[in-house]
């Protein structure tokens, strides 16, 4: 992945410094553009390597980690982009614990970055998975697709010696790409997982094709079923009680609403239950502290995505937001695209600011 | 105007076996040109397919263009000279892939030119440079055809290998 696809080498120095928080596709795209434009770019990430979900979640049979890591290496070696890794950026009284926090060696306060750089781009993605509020969901053996895939990725990368073991019988619940990836991962580990979705595969965000492929590879696809309870013994998962669904009228997302069929409960035994039921935005500040939101002039939407007032920039005109942390879970392309657009905006604004300063100086 | 291309040219092919539909190609293209000239379409089967100009070697759009606005550059890429284009869209009618579009401001046909500006700076087309899976291959015809076949060989080898290790 060549993030500096618009240039062969760095423009002469722009003289401004930009901090980017998060080295996923949004952050790396922004870094590439700004590096080409001559900025001094420093990228902060809590993980030990850049790449975000492309390196730490998506399985290697979809994307090769090397393609992503080589792109980041080029940024570093040929364009002088500095990567400050194992560093979590945060602002708030108590640092929130997100997924993927295991490697953090240092906490960097967000307001310090805002003071030290000419602009700060927040591209921290969605590193917290949603778990449905079901009885037994806290049992051992219940995990999320992100946590499950992450465990495999850090093992492959040699970042942990702990081999992911997850028992023989795996149930994955969900209908998106992460559900497919988790089920394929389990299959790859030698189990014949169940993949359970509450609508039919025709409505599934991952699409009919991916589900058919999964089914023909040996994954047990079950449509129109929703979990009611995680059955556990002594705090350890034994299986999942499901309920059959039928499709009703269209809901607010334009898809038919799944409606439970009373008396249709059934049970599947399992040692591992993986919820692939969405992730939420994890901005580098406490979204519940009014004072912080006001200080940054940032709003948080109902879904937990962050909205910065006035066209993606805050009142101090230094904080920008890009990628899934702004819009919620999407795909690599949209996150990358937003990173590029925001970087271009930062370039305009910093150039304008420099122009104004020059006028004053004259 | 005849469009003879005897010399070996550059070519871009999309390896659908590698594409995961992530939309990175579309994102960089839209970023550069305001509208994406390579776009990933979600089909009724749920399979995502990127669509862009094929830069046909016997391009109907070039043959049909009444003003000579649709031409081929020395590397093989088919592109539009906006000042010559009258926006009739005969090229769209002629194109078996429905590629050309109309730009509202210039009222000329627009389409992928394999990033002429970037290539003039000795860079690859942006979609090729960014693709995280290597699904977009660009290069001299012979190299591209060889690489494509090499990938086929690799996948056949992998299938044979898996079969063999499954038997033991
Ligand atoms: C399992 C799974 C499979 C997927 N499969 C596909 C697919 O096949 N195709 C596709 O197009 N998309 C896929 N996606 C979606 C895609 O990965 C995301 O949309 C994309 O990576 C979002 O990019 P981003 O840059 O916004 O965030 P991310 O890629 O999440 O990057 C954010 C970065 O910020 C860092 N970070 C977070 N908080 C902090 C902090 N406080 N301080 C410092 N650093 C921080 C993280 O470590 C991470 O590196 C998948 C997602 C998942 C979870």
Coordinates of C-alpha atoms and ligand atoms in Angstrom, one line a residue:
Chain A
X1 CA 0.0 0.0 0.0
X2 CA 1.7 3.2 -1.2
X3 CA 0.2 5.9 1.0
X4 CA 2.3 8.5 -0.8
X5 CA 0.8 7.7 -4.2
X6 CA 0.7 11.4 -5.2
X7 CA 4.4 12.0 -5.0
X8 CA 7.9 10.5 -5.4
X9 CA 9.5 12.5 -2.7
X10 CA 8.7 15.0 0.0
X11 CA 8.0 18.6 -1.1
X12 CA 10.4 21.1 0.4
X13 CA 9.6 21.7 4.1
X14 CA 6.2 23.2 4.8
X15 CA 7.4 24.1 8.3
X16 CA 4.4 22.8 10.2
X17 CA 4.0 19.8 12.4
X18 CA 1.0 17.5 12.3
X19 CA 0.2 14.8 14.8
X20 CA -1.9 11.9 13.7
X21 CA -3.5 9.6 16.3
X22 CA -4.1 6.1 15.0
X23 CA -2.2 4.3 12.2
X24 CA -5.1 2.6 10.5
X25 CA -6.0 3.4 6.9
X26 CA -7.4 6.8 7.8
X27 CA -4.3 7.9 9.7
X28 CA -1.8 6.4 7.2
X29 CA -3.7 8.0 4.3
X30 CA -3.5 11.4 6.0
X31 CA 0.1 10.8 6.8
X32 CA 1.0 10.0 3.2
X33 CA -0.7 13.1 1.8
X34 CA 0.8 15.4 4.4
X35 CA 4.3 13.9 4.0
X36 CA 4.1 14.6 0.3
X37 CA 3.1 18.1 1.0
X38 CA 6.2 18.6 3.1
X39 CA 4.8 18.5 6.6
X40 CA 6.6 17.0 9.6
X41 CA 4.3 14.2 10.5
X42 CA 4.2 12.2 13.7
X43 CA 1.9 9.2 14.0
X44 CA 0.9 7.9 17.5
X45 CA -0.5 4.5 17.9
X46 CA -1.1 2.3 21.0
X47 CA -0.1 -0.9 19.2
X48 CA 3.5 -2.0 18.5
X49 CA 3.0 -1.8 14.7
X50 CA 1.1 0.5 12.4
X51 CA -1.8 -0.7 10.2
X52 CA -4.8 -0.7 12.5
X53 CA -7.4 -3.3 11.9
X54 CA -5.7 -4.2 8.6
X55 CA -2.8 -5.7 10.5
X56 CA -4.4 -6.5 13.9
X57 CA -7.8 -8.0 12.9
X58 CA -8.3 -8.8 9.2
X59 CA -7.0 -12.3 8.5
X60 CA -3.9 -12.7 6.3
X61 CA -5.9 -14.6 3.6
X62 CA -7.7 -11.3 2.9
X63 CA -4.9 -8.8 3.3
X64 CA -1.2 -9.5 3.6
X65 CA 0.2 -7.7 6.6
X66 CA 3.4 -7.1 4.7
X67 CA 1.7 -4.9 2.0
X68 CA 0.4 -2.6 4.8
X69 CA 3.6 -2.7 6.9
X70 CA 5.8 -2.0 3.8
X71 CA 3.6 1.1 3.1
X72 CA 4.2 2.3 6.6
X73 CA 7.9 1.6 6.3
X74 CA 8.1 3.7 3.2
X75 CA 6.4 6.6 5.0
X76 CA 9.0 6.3 7.8
X77 CA 12.2 5.7 5.7
X78 CA 11.6 7.8 2.6
X79 CA 9.3 10.5 3.9
X80 CA 10.5 11.0 7.5
X81 CA 7.2 10.2 9.1
X82 CA 7.8 9.4 12.7
X83 CA 5.9 6.5 14.4
X84 CA 5.4 6.8 18.1
X85 CA 4.1 3.4 19.0
X86 CA 2.9 1.7 22.1
X87 CA 1.6 5.1 23.1
X88 CA -2.0 5.7 23.9
X89 CA -3.3 9.2 23.5
X90 CA -6.0 10.2 26.0
X91 CA -7.7 13.0 27.8
X92 CA -9.8 12.3 30.8
X93 CA -9.5 11.7 34.5
X94 CA -9.4 7.9 34.2
X95 CA -8.0 6.4 31.1
X96 CA -10.7 4.3 29.4
X97 CA -9.7 0.7 28.7
X98 CA -10.3 -0.3 25.0
X99 CA -9.6 -3.5 23.2
X100 CA -6.0 -3.8 22.0
X101 CA -4.6 -1.9 24.9
X102 CA -2.2 -4.7 25.9
X103 CA 1.0 -3.1 24.6
X104 CA 0.7 0.4 25.9
X105 CA 3.9 1.7 27.6
X106 CA 3.0 5.3 27.7
X107 CA -0.1 7.6 28.0
X108 CA 0.2 10.8 26.1
X109 CA -2.3 13.5 27.0
X110 CA -4.3 14.8 24.0
X111 CA -4.2 18.4 25.1
X112 CA -0.4 18.3 25.1
X113 CA -0.4 17.2 21.5
X114 CA -2.9 20.0 20.7
X115 CA -0.5 22.5 22.3
X116 CA 2.6 21.1 20.6
X117 CA 1.5 20.6 17.0
X118 CA -0.1 22.8 14.4
X119 CA -2.8 20.3 13.9
X120 CA -4.0 17.0 15.3
X121 CA -5.9 14.4 13.3
X122 CA -7.8 11.9 15.4
X123 CA -8.1 8.5 13.5
X124 CA -8.5 6.1 16.4
X125 CA -11.2 3.8 14.9
X126 CA -13.6 1.6 16.7
X127 CA -11.7 -0.5 19.3
X128 CA -14.6 -1.5 21.5
X129 CA -17.0 -4.3 20.5
X130 CA -20.7 -4.3 21.4
X131 CA -21.9 -7.2 23.4
X132 CA -25.6 -7.8 23.7
X133 CA -27.0 -7.7 27.2
X134 CA -27.9 -11.4 27.6
X135 CA -27.8 -13.6 30.6
X136 CA -24.5 -15.3 30.9
X137 CA -22.7 -13.0 28.5
X138 CA -19.9 -12.4 31.1
X139 CA -19.0 -16.2 31.2
X140 CA -15.6 -17.4 30.3
X141 CA -15.4 -18.4 26.7
X142 CA -17.5 -15.5 25.4
X143 CA -15.5 -13.1 23.3
X144 CA -15.8 -10.6 20.5
X145 CA -14.8 -11.0 16.8
X146 CA -12.3 -8.2 17.2
X147 CA -10.7 -9.7 20.4
X148 CA -10.7 -13.2 18.8
X149 CA -9.0 -12.1 15.5
X150 CA -6.6 -9.7 17.3
X151 CA -5.4 -12.7 19.5
X152 CA -4.5 -14.6 16.3
X153 CA -2.9 -11.6 14.6
X154 CA -0.6 -10.8 17.6
X155 CA 0.4 -14.5 17.8
X156 CA 1.3 -14.6 14.0
X157 CA 3.3 -11.4 14.5
X158 CA 5.3 -12.9 17.3
X159 CA 4.0 -10.3 19.7
X160 CA 2.8 -13.0 22.1
X161 CA 3.9 -16.5 22.7
X162 CA 0.4 -17.5 23.8
X163 CA -1.1 -19.6 21.1
X164 CA -4.8 -18.9 20.7
X165 CA -6.7 -21.9 21.8
X166 CA -10.5 -21.8 21.8
X167 CA -11.8 -25.3 22.1
X168 CA -13.3 -27.4 19.5
X169 CA -16.8 -26.1 19.3
X170 CA -17.2 -22.4 18.3
X171 CA -20.3 -20.4 17.7
X172 CA -20.0 -17.0 15.8
X173 CA -23.0 -14.7 16.0
X174 CA -23.4 -11.9 13.5
X175 CA -23.8 -11.1 9.8
X176 CA -21.0 -8.8 8.8
X177 CA -17.4 -9.1 7.5
X178 CA -16.1 -9.6 11.0
X179 CA -18.5 -12.5 11.6
X180 CA -17.3 -14.2 8.4
X181 CA -13.6 -13.6 9.3
X182 CA -14.1 -15.0 12.8
X183 CA -15.9 -18.1 11.5
X184 CA -13.2 -18.6 8.8
X185 CA -10.5 -18.2 11.5
X186 CA -12.2 -20.9 13.6
X187 CA -12.4 -23.1 10.6
X188 CA -8.8 -22.5 9.9
X189 CA -8.0 -23.6 13.5
X190 CA -9.6 -27.0 12.7
X191 CA -13.1 -26.5 14.1
X192 CA -16.4 -26.6 12.3
X193 CA -18.0 -23.5 13.7
X194 CA -21.6 -22.4 13.7
X195 CA -22.3 -19.0 12.1
X196 CA -25.6 -17.7 13.3
X197 CA -27.4 -14.7 11.9
X198 CA -30.8 -13.3 13.0
X199 CA -32.0 -12.4 9.5
X200 CA -31.5 -14.4 6.3
X201 CA -28.2 -14.2 4.4
X202 CA -29.9 -12.1 1.8
X203 CA -30.0 -9.2 4.4
X204 CA -26.5 -9.9 5.8
X205 CA -24.1 -7.0 5.5
X206 CA -21.3 -9.4 4.3
X207 CA -23.6 -10.5 1.5
X208 CA -24.9 -13.8 0.1
X209 CA -21.6 -14.7 -1.7
X210 CA -19.5 -14.6 1.5
X211 CA -22.0 -16.7 3.4
X212 CA -22.3 -19.3 0.6
X213 CA -18.6 -19.5 0.4
X214 CA -18.4 -20.0 4.2
X215 CA -21.1 -22.7 4.1
X216 CA -19.3 -24.6 1.3
X217 CA -16.0 -24.4 3.2
X218 CA -17.6 -26.3 6.1
X219 CA -19.1 -23.5 8.3
X220 CA -22.5 -24.4 9.7
X221 CA -24.6 -21.3 8.7
X222 CA -27.8 -20.9 10.6
X223 CA -30.2 -18.1 9.5
X224 CA -33.1 -16.6 11.3
X225 CA -31.9 -17.3 14.8
X226 CA -31.0 -15.0 17.7
X227 CA -29.3 -15.8 21.0
X228 CA -31.4 -15.6 24.2
X229 CA -29.0 -16.8 26.8
X230 CA -25.4 -18.0 27.2
X231 CA -25.6 -21.2 29.1
X232 CA -22.7 -21.6 31.5
X233 CA -21.6 -23.9 34.3
X234 CA -19.3 -22.6 37.0
X235 CA -18.8 -19.4 34.9
X236 CA -17.6 -21.4 31.9
X237 CA -19.6 -21.4 28.6
X238 CA -21.5 -24.6 27.8
X239 CA -23.5 -23.4 24.9
X240 CA -26.0 -20.9 23.6
X241 CA -29.8 -21.0 23.8
X242 CA -31.2 -19.5 20.6
X243 CA -34.7 -18.6 19.4
X244 CA -35.9 -18.8 15.8
X245 CA -36.9 -15.6 14.0
X246 CA -39.1 -14.7 11.2
X247 CA -38.9 -11.5 9.1
X248 CA -41.3 -8.7 9.7
X249 CA -41.8 -5.3 8.1
X250 CA -38.9 -3.0 7.2
X251 CA -37.2 -1.3 10.1
X252 CA -35.3 2.1 10.2
X253 CA -32.3 0.5 8.4
X254 CA -34.6 -0.5 5.5
X255 CA -34.2 -4.2 6.3
X256 CA -36.9 -6.6 7.4
X257 CA -37.1 -6.7 11.2
X258 CA -36.4 -10.1 12.8
X259 CA -39.4 -11.1 15.0
X260 CA -39.0 -13.9 17.6
X261 CA -41.1 -17.0 17.1
X262 CA -42.3 -18.1 20.6
X263 CA -41.6 -21.7 21.6
X264 CA -38.9 -22.1 19.0
X265 CA -35.9 -22.2 21.4
X266 CA -33.0 -24.5 20.6
X267 CA -29.6 -25.1 22.1
X268 CA -26.1 -25.5 20.6
X269 CA -23.2 -26.7 22.7
X270 CA -20.0 -24.7 22.5
X271 CA -16.7 -23.9 24.3
X272 CA -16.3 -20.5 22.6
X273 CA -19.0 -18.0 21.7
X274 CA -17.9 -15.1 19.5
X275 CA -20.1 -12.0 19.1
X276 CA -19.5 -10.1 15.9
X277 CA -22.3 -7.6 16.6
X278 CA -20.6 -4.4 15.8
X279 CA -18.0 -2.0 17.3
X280 CA -18.2 1.5 18.6
X281 CA -16.0 4.6 18.2
X282 CA -13.1 5.0 20.6
X283 CA -12.0 8.6 20.5
X284 CA -8.9 9.5 22.6
X285 CA -10.8 11.3 25.3
X286 CA -13.6 10.6 27.8
X287 CA -16.9 11.2 25.9
X288 CA -18.7 11.5 29.2
X289 CA -16.8 14.4 30.6
X290 CA -18.7 17.6 29.7
X291 CA -15.7 19.7 30.4
X292 CA -13.5 17.9 28.0
X293 CA -16.0 17.9 25.1
X294 CA -16.5 21.6 25.6
X295 CA -12.8 22.3 25.7
X296 CA -12.3 20.4 22.5
X297 CA -15.6 21.6 21.1
X298 CA -16.5 18.1 20.1
X299 CA -19.9 16.5 20.0
X300 CA -20.6 12.8 20.3
X301 CA -23.5 11.3 18.3
X302 CA -26.0 8.8 19.6
X303 CA -24.1 6.0 18.1
X304 CA -20.9 7.1 19.9
X305 CA -19.2 8.5 16.8
X306 CA -17.5 11.8 17.2
X307 CA -18.5 14.9 15.4
X308 CA -16.3 17.9 15.4
X309 CA -18.1 21.2 14.9
X310 CA -17.6 23.4 11.9
X311 CA -16.6 21.1 9.0
X312 CA -14.4 18.6 10.8
X313 CA -12.5 21.0 12.9
X314 CA -12.8 22.2 16.5
X315 CA -13.0 25.6 18.0
X316 CA -9.2 25.9 18.4
X317 CA -9.0 24.8 14.7
X318 CA -6.4 22.2 15.6
X319 CA -8.3 19.0 16.0
X320 CA -9.6 17.0 13.1
X321 CA -11.3 13.7 12.9
X322 CA -11.1 11.0 10.2
X323 CA -12.1 7.4 9.6
X324 CA -14.3 5.0 11.5
X325 CA -14.0 7.0 14.8
X326 CA -15.9 9.7 13.0
X327 CA -18.4 7.7 11.0
X328 CA -18.6 4.3 12.8
X329 CA -17.5 0.9 11.4
X330 CA -17.1 1.1 7.6
X331 CA -14.5 -0.3 5.2
X332 CA -10.8 0.4 4.5
X333 CA -11.6 2.5 1.4
X334 CA -14.0 5.0 3.1
X335 CA -11.7 5.3 6.1
X336 CA -8.7 5.9 3.9
X337 CA -10.7 8.4 1.7
X338 CA -11.8 10.4 4.7
X339 CA -8.2 10.5 6.0
X340 CA -7.1 11.9 2.7
X341 CA -9.9 14.5 2.6
X342 CA -9.2 15.7 6.1
X343 CA -5.4 15.9 5.4
X344 CA -6.1 18.1 2.4
X345 CA -8.3 20.3 4.6
X346 CA -5.5 20.5 7.2
X347 CA -3.1 21.5 4.4
X348 CA -5.4 24.3 3.2
X349 CA -6.0 25.7 6.7
X350 CA -2.3 25.6 7.7
X351 CA -1.3 27.3 4.4
X352 CA -4.0 29.9 5.0
X353 CA -2.8 30.4 8.5
X354 CA 0.8 30.8 7.4
X355 CA -0.3 33.3 4.7
X356 CA -2.1 35.3 7.3
X357 CA 0.8 35.3 9.6
X358 CA 3.1 36.5 6.8
X359 CA 0.7 39.4 6.1
X360 CA 0.8 40.4 9.7
X361 CA 4.5 40.2 9.8
X362 CA 4.8 42.5 6.8
Chain B
X1 CA -9.3 7.4 -37.2
X2 CA -7.6 4.0 -36.9
X3 CA -6.2 3.0 -33.6
X4 CA -3.3 0.6 -34.4
X5 CA -1.3 -0.6 -31.4
X6 CA 1.5 -2.9 -32.5
X7 CA 4.0 -1.9 -29.9
X8 CA 3.9 -3.5 -26.5
X9 CA 2.0 -1.3 -24.1
X10 CA 1.2 -1.0 -20.5
X11 CA -1.9 -2.7 -19.2
X12 CA -3.9 -2.8 -16.0
X13 CA -5.9 -5.9 -15.0
X14 CA -8.0 -6.6 -11.9
X15 CA -7.4 -9.9 -10.2
X16 CA -10.9 -10.7 -8.8
X17 CA -9.5 -13.6 -6.9
X18 CA -7.5 -11.2 -4.8
X19 CA -10.0 -8.3 -4.6
X20 CA -11.8 -8.1 -1.2
X21 CA -14.0 -5.1 -2.2
X22 CA -12.4 -2.8 0.4
X23 CA -12.9 0.3 -1.8
X24 CA -9.4 1.7 -1.4
X25 CA -9.0 2.2 -5.2
X26 CA -12.3 4.0 -5.4
X27 CA -11.3 6.2 -2.4
X28 CA -8.0 7.4 -3.9
X29 CA -9.5 7.9 -7.3
X30 CA -12.4 10.0 -5.9
X31 CA -9.9 12.0 -3.8
X32 CA -7.8 12.8 -6.9
X33 CA -10.6 13.5 -9.4
X34 CA -13.7 14.3 -7.4
X35 CA -15.5 11.4 -9.0
X36 CA -14.2 7.9 -8.9
X37 CA -13.2 6.4 -12.3
X38 CA -12.8 3.0 -10.6
X39 CA -15.7 2.0 -8.4
X40 CA -16.6 -1.0 -6.4
X41 CA -20.2 -2.2 -7.0
X42 CA -22.1 -4.4 -4.6
X43 CA -23.9 -6.9 -6.8
X44 CA -27.1 -8.8 -6.0
X45 CA -25.0 -11.8 -5.0
X46 CA -23.2 -9.7 -2.5
X47 CA -20.0 -10.0 -4.3
X48 CA -18.2 -6.6 -4.7
X49 CA -16.8 -6.0 -8.2
X50 CA -14.6 -3.0 -9.1
X51 CA -15.4 -1.5 -12.5
X52 CA -13.2 0.8 -14.5
X53 CA -12.1 1.4 -18.1
X54 CA -10.4 -1.6 -19.7
X55 CA -8.4 0.6 -22.0
X56 CA -9.4 -1.8 -24.9
X57 CA -6.8 -2.5 -27.5
X58 CA -9.4 -2.1 -30.2
X59 CA -11.3 0.6 -28.4
X60 CA -14.8 1.2 -29.8
X61 CA -14.9 4.6 -28.0
X62 CA -11.9 5.8 -30.1
X63 CA -13.4 4.5 -33.3
X64 CA -16.8 6.1 -32.8
X65 CA -15.6 9.5 -31.4
X66 CA -16.6 12.0 -34.1
X67 CA -14.1 14.7 -33.1
X68 CA -11.0 12.8 -32.2
X69 CA -11.3 13.7 -28.6
X70 CA -11.0 10.1 -27.4
X71 CA -7.5 9.0 -28.1
X72 CA -4.7 6.7 -26.8
X73 CA -1.5 7.8 -25.3
X74 CA 1.9 6.2 -26.1
X75 CA 1.7 3.9 -23.1
X76 CA -1.7 2.5 -24.2
X77 CA -4.1 4.4 -22.0
X78 CA -7.3 5.7 -23.6
X79 CA -8.2 9.2 -22.5
X80 CA -10.3 12.2 -23.5
X81 CA -9.0 15.6 -24.6
X82 CA -11.8 17.8 -23.1
X83 CA -11.3 20.8 -25.5
X84 CA -12.1 18.5 -28.4
X85 CA -15.0 16.7 -26.9
X86 CA -18.5 17.8 -27.7
X87 CA -20.2 15.7 -25.0
X88 CA -22.2 13.6 -27.4
X89 CA -21.5 10.4 -25.5
X90 CA -21.2 8.3 -28.6
X91 CA -18.3 6.7 -26.6
X92 CA -20.7 5.6 -23.9
X93 CA -23.1 4.1 -26.5
X94 CA -20.1 2.3 -28.1
X95 CA -18.6 1.1 -24.8
X96 CA -19.5 -2.5 -23.9
X97 CA -18.8 -1.7 -20.3
X98 CA -20.7 1.6 -20.0
X99 CA -17.6 3.4 -18.8
X100 CA -17.6 7.1 -20.0
X101 CA -19.5 9.6 -18.0
X102 CA -20.3 13.3 -18.5
X103 CA -18.6 16.0 -16.6
X104 CA -21.1 18.7 -15.8
X105 CA -18.7 21.6 -15.7
X106 CA -16.7 21.0 -18.8
X107 CA -19.6 19.2 -20.5
X108 CA -17.1 16.7 -21.9
X109 CA -16.8 12.9 -21.5
X110 CA -14.7 11.8 -18.5
X111 CA -13.2 8.5 -17.7
X112 CA -10.1 6.8 -16.3
X113 CA -6.8 7.8 -17.9
X114 CA -4.7 5.6 -15.7
X115 CA -3.6 8.7 -13.8
X116 CA -1.8 10.4 -16.7
X117 CA -0.5 13.2 -14.4
X118 CA 1.0 10.7 -11.9
X119 CA 2.4 8.6 -14.7
X120 CA 4.1 11.6 -16.1
X121 CA 5.9 11.9 -12.8
X122 CA 6.9 8.3 -13.1
X123 CA 4.4 7.2 -10.5
X124 CA 1.9 4.3 -10.8
X125 CA -1.8 4.9 -11.2
X126 CA -3.1 5.7 -7.7
X127 CA -5.5 2.7 -7.6
X128 CA -2.6 0.3 -8.3
X129 CA -0.3 2.0 -5.8
X130 CA -2.8 1.8 -2.9
X131 CA -4.5 -1.6 -3.4
X132 CA -3.8 -3.5 -0.2
X133 CA -4.3 -6.9 -1.7
X134 CA -2.3 -6.6 -5.0
X135 CA -5.5 -7.2 -6.9
X136 CA -4.7 -4.3 -9.3
X137 CA -1.7 -5.2 -11.5
X138 CA -0.2 -2.6 -13.8
X139 CA 2.9 -3.0 -16.0
X140 CA 4.1 -4.1 -19.4
X141 CA 1.7 -6.5 -21.1
X142 CA 4.1 -9.4 -21.0
X143 CA 4.9 -8.9 -17.3
X144 CA 1.2 -8.6 -16.4
X145 CA 0.2 -11.7 -18.3
X146 CA 3.1 -13.7 -16.8
X147 CA 2.3 -12.5 -13.3
X148 CA -1.4 -13.4 -13.8
X149 CA -0.4 -17.0 -14.9
X150 CA 2.1 -17.3 -12.1
X151 CA -0.8 -16.6 -9.6
X152 CA -2.9 -19.3 -11.2
X153 CA 0.0 -21.7 -10.9
X154 CA 0.4 -20.7 -7.2
X155 CA -3.3 -21.3 -6.5
X156 CA -3.2 -24.7 -8.3
X157 CA -0.1 -25.7 -6.3
X158 CA -1.8 -24.6 -3.1
X159 CA -4.9 -26.7 -3.9
X160 CA -2.7 -29.7 -4.7
X161 CA -0.7 -29.2 -1.5
X162 CA -3.8 -29.0 0.6
X163 CA -5.2 -32.1 -1.0
X164 CA -1.9 -34.0 -0.4
X165 CA -1.7 -32.9 3.3
X166 CA -5.3 -33.8 3.8
X167 CA -4.7 -37.3 2.6
X168 CA -1.9 -38.0 5.0
Ligands
LIG1 C1 -12.8 -8.3 11.8 C2 -12.9 -7.2 10.8 C3 -12.8 -7.5 9.5 C4 -12.9 -6.5 8.5 N1 -12.8 -6.8 7.2 C5 -12.8 -5.9 6.3 C6 -12.7 -6.2 4.9 O1 -12.6 -7.3 4.5 N2 -12.7 -5.1 4.0 C7 -12.8 -3.8 4.4 O2 -12.8 -2.9 3.6 N3 -12.9 -3.5 5.7 C8 -12.9 -4.5 6.7 N4 -13.1 -4.2 8.0 C9 -13.2 -2.7 8.4 C10 -11.9 -1.9 8.3 O3 -10.9 -2.7 8.9 C11 -12.1 -0.6 9.0 O4 -13.2 0.1 8.4 C12 -10.9 0.3 8.9 O5 -9.7 -0.3 9.3 C13 -11.1 1.6 9.7 O6 -9.9 2.4 9.6 P1 -9.5 3.5 10.7 O7 -8.2 4.0 10.2 O8 -10.6 4.4 10.8 O9 -9.3 2.7 12.0 P2 -8.4 1.4 12.5 O10 -8.0 0.6 11.4 O11 -9.2 0.8 13.6 O12 -7.1 2.1 13.1 C14 -7.2 2.9 14.3 C15 -5.8 2.9 14.9 O13 -5.9 3.8 16.1 C16 -5.2 3.2 17.1 N5 -5.7 3.7 18.4 C17 -7.0 3.6 18.9 N6 -7.1 4.3 20.0 C18 -5.9 5.0 20.2 C19 -5.5 5.9 21.2 N7 -6.3 6.3 22.2 N8 -4.2 6.3 21.2 C20 -3.3 5.8 20.2 N9 -3.7 5.0 19.2 C21 -5.0 4.6 19.2 C22 -5.4 1.7 17.0 O14 -4.4 1.0 17.6 C23 -5.4 1.5 15.5 O15 -4.1 1.2 15.0 C24 -13.0 -5.2 9.0 C25 -13.1 -4.9 10.3 C26 -13.0 -5.9 11.3 C27 -13.1 -5.5 12.7

